[in-house]
Amino acid sequence: MKKKKETRDQLERRINNAIVFVPKDKESKTIYFSERGLRLTVTSEAAVIETGFHRHVFSNVTASGISRPFLYTRRLIEIANENDCKTEDGYSFAKLLEVLKAKEDQAEYNLAVYTEWWIFNCFQPLFSIGESAAESWLVYEAYLHNIARNAVILSEKTEDMTNKQFLDAVIKNMQEFTAEVDERVIFPKKTDEERIKEEIAAIQETENEQVLNTQKEG
């Protein structure tokens, strides 16, 4: 059955009651990387990074000044739109990296890779919460790891600290934090057949997400 078109009053009520509302404007830019199910959008006031199941909205400014997530997202969209990264299935992030890597000037490639790392770091833990032994431990481990990093980042620096010294300090903190943790199995051993079934299920879930994103695009 065809969905009834909303009236102007109904639309206004929905906008006024919206928890998150990011209107497009004349400065809006967007790109959708179909193989990642990843959409990036910027307006004059916000940057939106989303997949079919979640959405991050970053304001263009923060308490300390201009928003770096906003700037990097906007520049990545501009780079994607300025280069040939389109395939039969739509825009491809993998193709974008190939095109940028082939250039003599690697500045745009480095920015794209750096932003990809940041996006992965944002997205990777989003759905890690759960009831299994592995899920609960990984959330706890990530929490401890962030505490260990922050302890080093915020510590007094009476002399220069190198990247390796930073890693050593984080590892030392993690070892101290986990010294008295009770050891238990979080990843039970699995047969090859069980592992293959799980991989197939994961592939199916990814395909379902891509279908959902395609439907949203339509």
PDB file of C-alpha atoms in Angstrom:
ATOM      1  CA  MET A   1       0.000   0.000   0.000  1.00  0.00           C
ATOM      2  CA  LYS A   2       1.308   3.432  -0.971  1.00  0.00           C
ATOM      3  CA  LYS A   3       2.329   5.556   1.981  1.00  0.00           C
ATOM      4  CA  LYS A   4       0.172   8.634   2.430  1.00  0.00           C
ATOM      5  CA  LYS A   5       2.034  11.888   1.865  1.00  0.00           C
ATOM      6  CA  GLU A   6       2.461  13.943   5.028  1.00  0.00           C
ATOM      7  CA  THR A   7       0.943  17.383   5.270  1.00  0.00           C
ATOM      8  CA  ARG A   8       3.049  20.502   5.870  1.00  0.00           C
ATOM      9  CA  ASP A   9       1.852  20.654   9.498  1.00  0.00           C
ATOM     10  CA  GLN A  10       2.759  17.008  10.061  1.00  0.00           C
ATOM     11  CA  LEU A  11       6.234  17.560   8.612  1.00  0.00           C
ATOM     12  CA  GLU A  12       6.772  20.627  10.783  1.00  0.00           C
ATOM     13  CA  ARG A  13       5.757  18.684  13.888  1.00  0.00           C
ATOM     14  CA  ARG A  14       8.187  15.898  13.012  1.00  0.00           C
ATOM     15  CA  ILE A  15      11.020  18.395  12.516  1.00  0.00           C
ATOM     16  CA  ASN A  16      10.228  20.220  15.751  1.00  0.00           C
ATOM     17  CA  ASN A  17      10.136  16.924  17.663  1.00  0.00           C
ATOM     18  CA  ALA A  18      13.220  15.442  16.011  1.00  0.00           C
ATOM     19  CA  ILE A  19      16.045  14.399  18.317  1.00  0.00           C
ATOM     20  CA  VAL A  20      18.583  14.770  15.511  1.00  0.00           C
ATOM     21  CA  PHE A  21      17.852  17.072  12.581  1.00  0.00           C
ATOM     22  CA  VAL A  22      20.486  18.141  10.048  1.00  0.00           C
ATOM     23  CA  PRO A  23      18.949  20.176   7.217  1.00  0.00           C
ATOM     24  CA  LYS A  24      20.688  20.383   3.856  1.00  0.00           C
ATOM     25  CA  ASP A  25      21.788  23.814   2.683  1.00  0.00           C
ATOM     26  CA  LYS A  26      23.570  25.370  -0.302  1.00  0.00           C
ATOM     27  CA  GLU A  27      26.955  24.190   1.009  1.00  0.00           C
ATOM     28  CA  SER A  28      25.882  20.554   1.405  1.00  0.00           C
ATOM     29  CA  LYS A  29      28.157  17.918  -0.122  1.00  0.00           C
ATOM     30  CA  THR A  30      27.818  14.148   0.044  1.00  0.00           C
ATOM     31  CA  ILE A  31      29.405  10.901  -1.111  1.00  0.00           C
ATOM     32  CA  TYR A  32      28.230   7.318  -0.691  1.00  0.00           C
ATOM     33  CA  PHE A  33      30.817   4.521  -0.863  1.00  0.00           C
ATOM     34  CA  SER A  34      28.670   1.562  -1.828  1.00  0.00           C
ATOM     35  CA  GLU A  35      31.150  -1.227  -1.023  1.00  0.00           C
ATOM     36  CA  ARG A  36      31.537   0.143   2.513  1.00  0.00           C
ATOM     37  CA  GLY A  37      27.886   1.071   3.020  1.00  0.00           C
ATOM     38  CA  LEU A  38      29.350   4.399   4.134  1.00  0.00           C
ATOM     39  CA  ARG A  39      27.793   7.817   3.549  1.00  0.00           C
ATOM     40  CA  LEU A  40      29.603  11.064   4.298  1.00  0.00           C
ATOM     41  CA  THR A  41      27.702  14.357   4.277  1.00  0.00           C
ATOM     42  CA  VAL A  42      28.634  17.899   5.235  1.00  0.00           C
ATOM     43  CA  THR A  43      26.560  21.050   5.451  1.00  0.00           C
ATOM     44  CA  SER A  44      27.663  24.518   6.508  1.00  0.00           C
ATOM     45  CA  GLU A  45      27.089  23.528  10.144  1.00  0.00           C
ATOM     46  CA  ALA A  46      27.665  19.791  10.525  1.00  0.00           C
ATOM     47  CA  ALA A  47      29.363  16.643   9.270  1.00  0.00           C
ATOM     48  CA  VAL A  48      27.406  13.374   9.210  1.00  0.00           C
ATOM     49  CA  ILE A  49      29.089   9.967   8.968  1.00  0.00           C
ATOM     50  CA  GLU A  50      26.709   7.034   8.704  1.00  0.00           C
ATOM     51  CA  THR A  51      26.004   3.454   7.699  1.00  0.00           C
ATOM     52  CA  GLY A  52      22.661   1.671   7.562  1.00  0.00           C
ATOM     53  CA  PHE A  53      22.604   1.148  11.323  1.00  0.00           C
ATOM     54  CA  HIS A  54      24.069   4.244  12.943  1.00  0.00           C
ATOM     55  CA  ARG A  55      24.870   7.904  12.401  1.00  0.00           C
ATOM     56  CA  HIS A  56      27.459  10.284  13.843  1.00  0.00           C
ATOM     57  CA  VAL A  57      26.767  14.026  13.702  1.00  0.00           C
ATOM     58  CA  PHE A  58      29.651  16.437  14.330  1.00  0.00           C
ATOM     59  CA  SER A  59      29.154  20.186  14.697  1.00  0.00           C
ATOM     60  CA  ASN A  60      31.440  22.430  12.656  1.00  0.00           C
ATOM     61  CA  VAL A  61      32.922  23.943  15.829  1.00  0.00           C
ATOM     62  CA  THR A  62      33.867  22.658  19.266  1.00  0.00           C
ATOM     63  CA  ALA A  63      34.676  24.326  22.568  1.00  0.00           C
ATOM     64  CA  SER A  64      38.304  24.611  21.446  1.00  0.00           C
ATOM     65  CA  GLY A  65      37.593  25.952  17.965  1.00  0.00           C
ATOM     66  CA  ILE A  66      37.058  24.505  14.496  1.00  0.00           C
ATOM     67  CA  SER A  67      35.997  20.854  14.456  1.00  0.00           C
ATOM     68  CA  ARG A  68      38.628  18.510  13.014  1.00  0.00           C
ATOM     69  CA  PRO A  69      36.065  15.755  12.260  1.00  0.00           C
ATOM     70  CA  PHE A  70      34.119  18.348  10.258  1.00  0.00           C
ATOM     71  CA  LEU A  71      37.207  19.537   8.342  1.00  0.00           C
ATOM     72  CA  TYR A  72      38.517  16.054   7.506  1.00  0.00           C
ATOM     73  CA  THR A  73      35.092  14.739   6.481  1.00  0.00           C
ATOM     74  CA  ARG A  74      34.512  17.735   4.220  1.00  0.00           C
ATOM     75  CA  ARG A  75      37.918  17.422   2.600  1.00  0.00           C
ATOM     76  CA  LEU A  76      37.516  13.677   2.010  1.00  0.00           C
ATOM     77  CA  ILE A  77      34.185  14.311   0.271  1.00  0.00           C
ATOM     78  CA  GLU A  78      35.819  16.977  -1.891  1.00  0.00           C
ATOM     79  CA  ILE A  79      38.678  14.643  -2.818  1.00  0.00           C
ATOM     80  CA  ALA A  80      36.251  11.837  -3.713  1.00  0.00           C
ATOM     81  CA  ASN A  81      34.186  14.152  -5.899  1.00  0.00           C
ATOM     82  CA  GLU A  82      37.316  15.515  -7.610  1.00  0.00           C
ATOM     83  CA  ASN A  83      38.675  12.084  -8.569  1.00  0.00           C
ATOM     84  CA  ASP A  84      37.356   9.180 -10.628  1.00  0.00           C
ATOM     85  CA  CYS A  85      36.334   6.628  -8.030  1.00  0.00           C
ATOM     86  CA  LYS A  86      33.059   5.485  -9.545  1.00  0.00           C
ATOM     87  CA  THR A  87      32.333   1.855 -10.479  1.00  0.00           C
ATOM     88  CA  GLU A  88      29.285   0.010 -11.798  1.00  0.00           C
ATOM     89  CA  ASP A  89      28.056  -0.325  -8.206  1.00  0.00           C
ATOM     90  CA  GLY A  90      28.569   3.336  -7.305  1.00  0.00           C
ATOM     91  CA  TYR A  91      31.417   5.199  -5.661  1.00  0.00           C
ATOM     92  CA  SER A  92      34.218   3.000  -4.316  1.00  0.00           C
ATOM     93  CA  PHE A  93      36.572   3.914  -1.489  1.00  0.00           C
ATOM     94  CA  ALA A  94      39.029   1.209  -2.584  1.00  0.00           C
ATOM     95  CA  LYS A  95      39.167   2.711  -6.093  1.00  0.00           C
ATOM     96  CA  LEU A  96      39.617   6.178  -4.624  1.00  0.00           C
ATOM     97  CA  LEU A  97      42.684   4.971  -2.710  1.00  0.00           C
ATOM     98  CA  GLU A  98      44.093   3.366  -5.876  1.00  0.00           C
ATOM     99  CA  VAL A  99      43.659   6.588  -7.848  1.00  0.00           C
ATOM    100  CA  LEU A 100      45.192   8.734  -5.122  1.00  0.00           C
ATOM    101  CA  LYS A 101      48.116   6.364  -4.522  1.00  0.00           C
ATOM    102  CA  ALA A 102      49.058   6.548  -8.221  1.00  0.00           C
ATOM    103  CA  LYS A 103      49.604  10.307  -7.979  1.00  0.00           C
ATOM    104  CA  GLU A 104      53.067  11.778  -7.520  1.00  0.00           C
ATOM    105  CA  ASP A 105      51.809  14.014  -4.722  1.00  0.00           C
ATOM    106  CA  GLN A 106      50.716  11.723  -1.887  1.00  0.00           C
ATOM    107  CA  ALA A 107      49.066  14.403   0.272  1.00  0.00           C
ATOM    108  CA  GLU A 108      45.483  13.466  -0.692  1.00  0.00           C
ATOM    109  CA  TYR A 109      46.204   9.741  -0.382  1.00  0.00           C
ATOM    110  CA  ASN A 110      47.662  10.224   3.084  1.00  0.00           C
ATOM    111  CA  LEU A 111      44.657  12.295   4.167  1.00  0.00           C
ATOM    112  CA  ALA A 112      42.228   9.652   2.854  1.00  0.00           C
ATOM    113  CA  VAL A 113      44.053   6.812   4.642  1.00  0.00           C
ATOM    114  CA  TYR A 114      44.354   8.818   7.850  1.00  0.00           C
ATOM    115  CA  THR A 115      40.639   9.638   7.793  1.00  0.00           C
ATOM    116  CA  GLU A 116      39.825   5.985   7.054  1.00  0.00           C
ATOM    117  CA  TRP A 117      41.759   4.951  10.184  1.00  0.00           C
ATOM    118  CA  TRP A 118      39.861   7.485  12.250  1.00  0.00           C
ATOM    119  CA  ILE A 119      36.477   6.347  10.899  1.00  0.00           C
ATOM    120  CA  PHE A 120      37.384   2.704  11.599  1.00  0.00           C
ATOM    121  CA  ASN A 121      38.357   3.621  15.155  1.00  0.00           C
ATOM    122  CA  CYS A 122      34.986   5.358  15.578  1.00  0.00           C
ATOM    123  CA  PHE A 123      32.913   2.529  14.145  1.00  0.00           C
ATOM    124  CA  GLN A 124      34.768  -0.598  15.300  1.00  0.00           C
ATOM    125  CA  PRO A 125      33.595  -0.603  18.952  1.00  0.00           C
ATOM    126  CA  LEU A 126      30.036   0.645  18.371  1.00  0.00           C
ATOM    127  CA  PHE A 127      28.296  -2.725  18.483  1.00  0.00           C
ATOM    128  CA  SER A 128      30.778  -4.530  20.739  1.00  0.00           C
ATOM    129  CA  ILE A 129      28.454  -4.421  23.743  1.00  0.00           C
ATOM    130  CA  GLY A 130      26.755  -7.751  24.453  1.00  0.00           C
ATOM    131  CA  GLU A 131      26.164 -10.619  26.875  1.00  0.00           C
ATOM    132  CA  SER A 132      28.754 -13.188  25.815  1.00  0.00           C
ATOM    133  CA  ALA A 133      32.023 -13.709  27.674  1.00  0.00           C
ATOM    134  CA  ALA A 134      33.994 -12.383  24.711  1.00  0.00           C
ATOM    135  CA  GLU A 135      31.816  -9.300  24.249  1.00  0.00           C
ATOM    136  CA  SER A 136      31.863  -8.313  27.910  1.00  0.00           C
ATOM    137  CA  TRP A 137      35.629  -8.818  28.152  1.00  0.00           C
ATOM    138  CA  LEU A 138      36.386  -6.859  24.962  1.00  0.00           C
ATOM    139  CA  VAL A 139      34.359  -3.899  26.217  1.00  0.00           C
ATOM    140  CA  TYR A 140      36.259  -4.039  29.512  1.00  0.00           C
ATOM    141  CA  GLU A 141      39.616  -4.386  27.749  1.00  0.00           C
ATOM    142  CA  ALA A 142      38.860  -1.408  25.488  1.00  0.00           C
ATOM    143  CA  TYR A 143      37.898   0.627  28.560  1.00  0.00           C
ATOM    144  CA  LEU A 144      41.144  -0.281  30.336  1.00  0.00           C
ATOM    145  CA  HIS A 145      43.141   0.431  27.190  1.00  0.00           C
ATOM    146  CA  ASN A 146      41.668   3.915  26.885  1.00  0.00           C
ATOM    147  CA  ILE A 147      42.402   4.566  30.565  1.00  0.00           C
ATOM    148  CA  ALA A 148      45.982   3.378  30.038  1.00  0.00           C
ATOM    149  CA  ARG A 149      46.422   5.662  27.014  1.00  0.00           C
ATOM    150  CA  ASN A 150      44.878   8.675  28.708  1.00  0.00           C
ATOM    151  CA  ALA A 151      47.096   8.198  31.760  1.00  0.00           C
ATOM    152  CA  VAL A 152      50.125   8.544  29.500  1.00  0.00           C
ATOM    153  CA  ILE A 153      48.691  11.369  27.383  1.00  0.00           C
ATOM    154  CA  LEU A 154      47.768  13.442  30.441  1.00  0.00           C
ATOM    155  CA  SER A 155      50.892  12.676  32.464  1.00  0.00           C
ATOM    156  CA  GLU A 156      53.505  15.332  33.137  1.00  0.00           C
ATOM    157  CA  LYS A 157      56.212  15.387  30.466  1.00  0.00           C
ATOM    158  CA  THR A 158      59.538  16.568  31.883  1.00  0.00           C
ATOM    159  CA  GLU A 159      61.351  15.440  28.719  1.00  0.00           C
ATOM    160  CA  ASP A 160      60.573  14.406  25.151  1.00  0.00           C
ATOM    161  CA  MET A 161      58.578  11.194  24.665  1.00  0.00           C
ATOM    162  CA  THR A 162      58.958   9.169  21.461  1.00  0.00           C
ATOM    163  CA  ASN A 163      56.266   7.030  19.867  1.00  0.00           C
ATOM    164  CA  LYS A 164      57.942   3.851  21.127  1.00  0.00           C
ATOM    165  CA  GLN A 165      58.230   5.246  24.628  1.00  0.00           C
ATOM    166  CA  PHE A 166      54.524   6.063  24.475  1.00  0.00           C
ATOM    167  CA  LEU A 167      53.714   2.463  23.507  1.00  0.00           C
ATOM    168  CA  ASP A 168      55.947   1.109  26.265  1.00  0.00           C
ATOM    169  CA  ALA A 169      54.181   3.303  28.829  1.00  0.00           C
ATOM    170  CA  VAL A 170      50.727   2.217  27.644  1.00  0.00           C
ATOM    171  CA  ILE A 171      51.753  -1.460  27.752  1.00  0.00           C
ATOM    172  CA  LYS A 172      53.156  -1.013  31.250  1.00  0.00           C
ATOM    173  CA  ASN A 173      49.871   0.539  32.413  1.00  0.00           C
ATOM    174  CA  MET A 174      47.855  -2.268  30.827  1.00  0.00           C
ATOM    175  CA  GLN A 175      50.005  -4.889  32.533  1.00  0.00           C
ATOM    176  CA  GLU A 176      49.488  -3.181  35.882  1.00  0.00           C
ATOM    177  CA  PHE A 177      45.731  -2.821  35.360  1.00  0.00           C
ATOM    178  CA  THR A 178      45.280  -6.476  34.365  1.00  0.00           C
ATOM    179  CA  ALA A 179      47.785  -8.110  36.751  1.00  0.00           C
ATOM    180  CA  GLU A 180      45.058  -9.506  39.008  1.00  0.00           C
ATOM    181  CA  VAL A 181      42.439 -10.315  36.375  1.00  0.00           C
ATOM    182  CA  ASP A 182      41.047 -13.835  36.707  1.00  0.00           C
ATOM    183  CA  GLU A 183      41.909 -15.906  33.661  1.00  0.00           C
ATOM    184  CA  ARG A 184      39.030 -17.550  31.819  1.00  0.00           C
ATOM    185  CA  VAL A 185      38.164 -18.729  28.315  1.00  0.00           C
ATOM    186  CA  ILE A 186      36.476 -16.072  26.184  1.00  0.00           C
ATOM    187  CA  PHE A 187      37.013 -17.667  22.742  1.00  0.00           C
ATOM    188  CA  PRO A 188      36.201 -21.395  22.854  1.00  0.00           C
ATOM    189  CA  LYS A 189      38.032 -23.534  20.319  1.00  0.00           C
ATOM    190  CA  LYS A 190      36.104 -24.156  17.100  1.00  0.00           C
ATOM    191  CA  THR A 191      36.227 -26.677  14.296  1.00  0.00           C
ATOM    192  CA  ASP A 192      36.841 -25.529  10.719  1.00  0.00           C
ATOM    193  CA  GLU A 193      33.180 -26.252   9.928  1.00  0.00           C
ATOM    194  CA  GLU A 194      31.960 -24.036  12.771  1.00  0.00           C
ATOM    195  CA  ARG A 195      34.323 -21.253  11.753  1.00  0.00           C
ATOM    196  CA  ILE A 196      33.173 -21.406   8.111  1.00  0.00           C
ATOM    197  CA  LYS A 197      29.512 -21.237   9.166  1.00  0.00           C
ATOM    198  CA  GLU A 198      30.232 -18.111  11.217  1.00  0.00           C
ATOM    199  CA  GLU A 199      32.095 -16.507   8.305  1.00  0.00           C
ATOM    200  CA  ILE A 200      29.169 -17.224   5.984  1.00  0.00           C
ATOM    201  CA  ALA A 201      26.770 -15.699   8.502  1.00  0.00           C
ATOM    202  CA  ALA A 202      28.987 -12.605   8.751  1.00  0.00           C
ATOM    203  CA  ILE A 203      29.072 -12.273   4.953  1.00  0.00           C
ATOM    204  CA  GLN A 204      25.282 -12.582   4.851  1.00  0.00           C
ATOM    205  CA  GLU A 205      24.931  -9.870   7.477  1.00  0.00           C
ATOM    206  CA  THR A 206      27.181  -7.567   5.430  1.00  0.00           C
ATOM    207  CA  GLU A 207      25.132  -8.254   2.293  1.00  0.00           C
ATOM    208  CA  ASN A 208      21.911  -7.507   4.185  1.00  0.00           C
ATOM    209  CA  GLU A 209      23.375  -4.187   5.327  1.00  0.00           C
ATOM    210  CA  GLN A 210      24.336  -3.314   1.753  1.00  0.00           C
ATOM    211  CA  VAL A 211      20.799  -4.153   0.561  1.00  0.00           C
ATOM    212  CA  LEU A 212      19.368  -1.914   3.281  1.00  0.00           C
ATOM    213  CA  ASN A 213      21.668   0.936   2.260  1.00  0.00           C
ATOM    214  CA  THR A 214      20.708   0.455  -1.399  1.00  0.00           C
ATOM    215  CA  GLN A 215      17.027   0.642  -0.476  1.00  0.00           C
ATOM    216  CA  LYS A 216      17.690   3.851   1.460  1.00  0.00           C
ATOM    217  CA  GLU A 217      19.442   5.264  -1.608  1.00  0.00           C
ATOM    218  CA  GLY A 218      16.371   4.487  -3.714  1.00  0.00           C
TER     219      GLY A 218
END
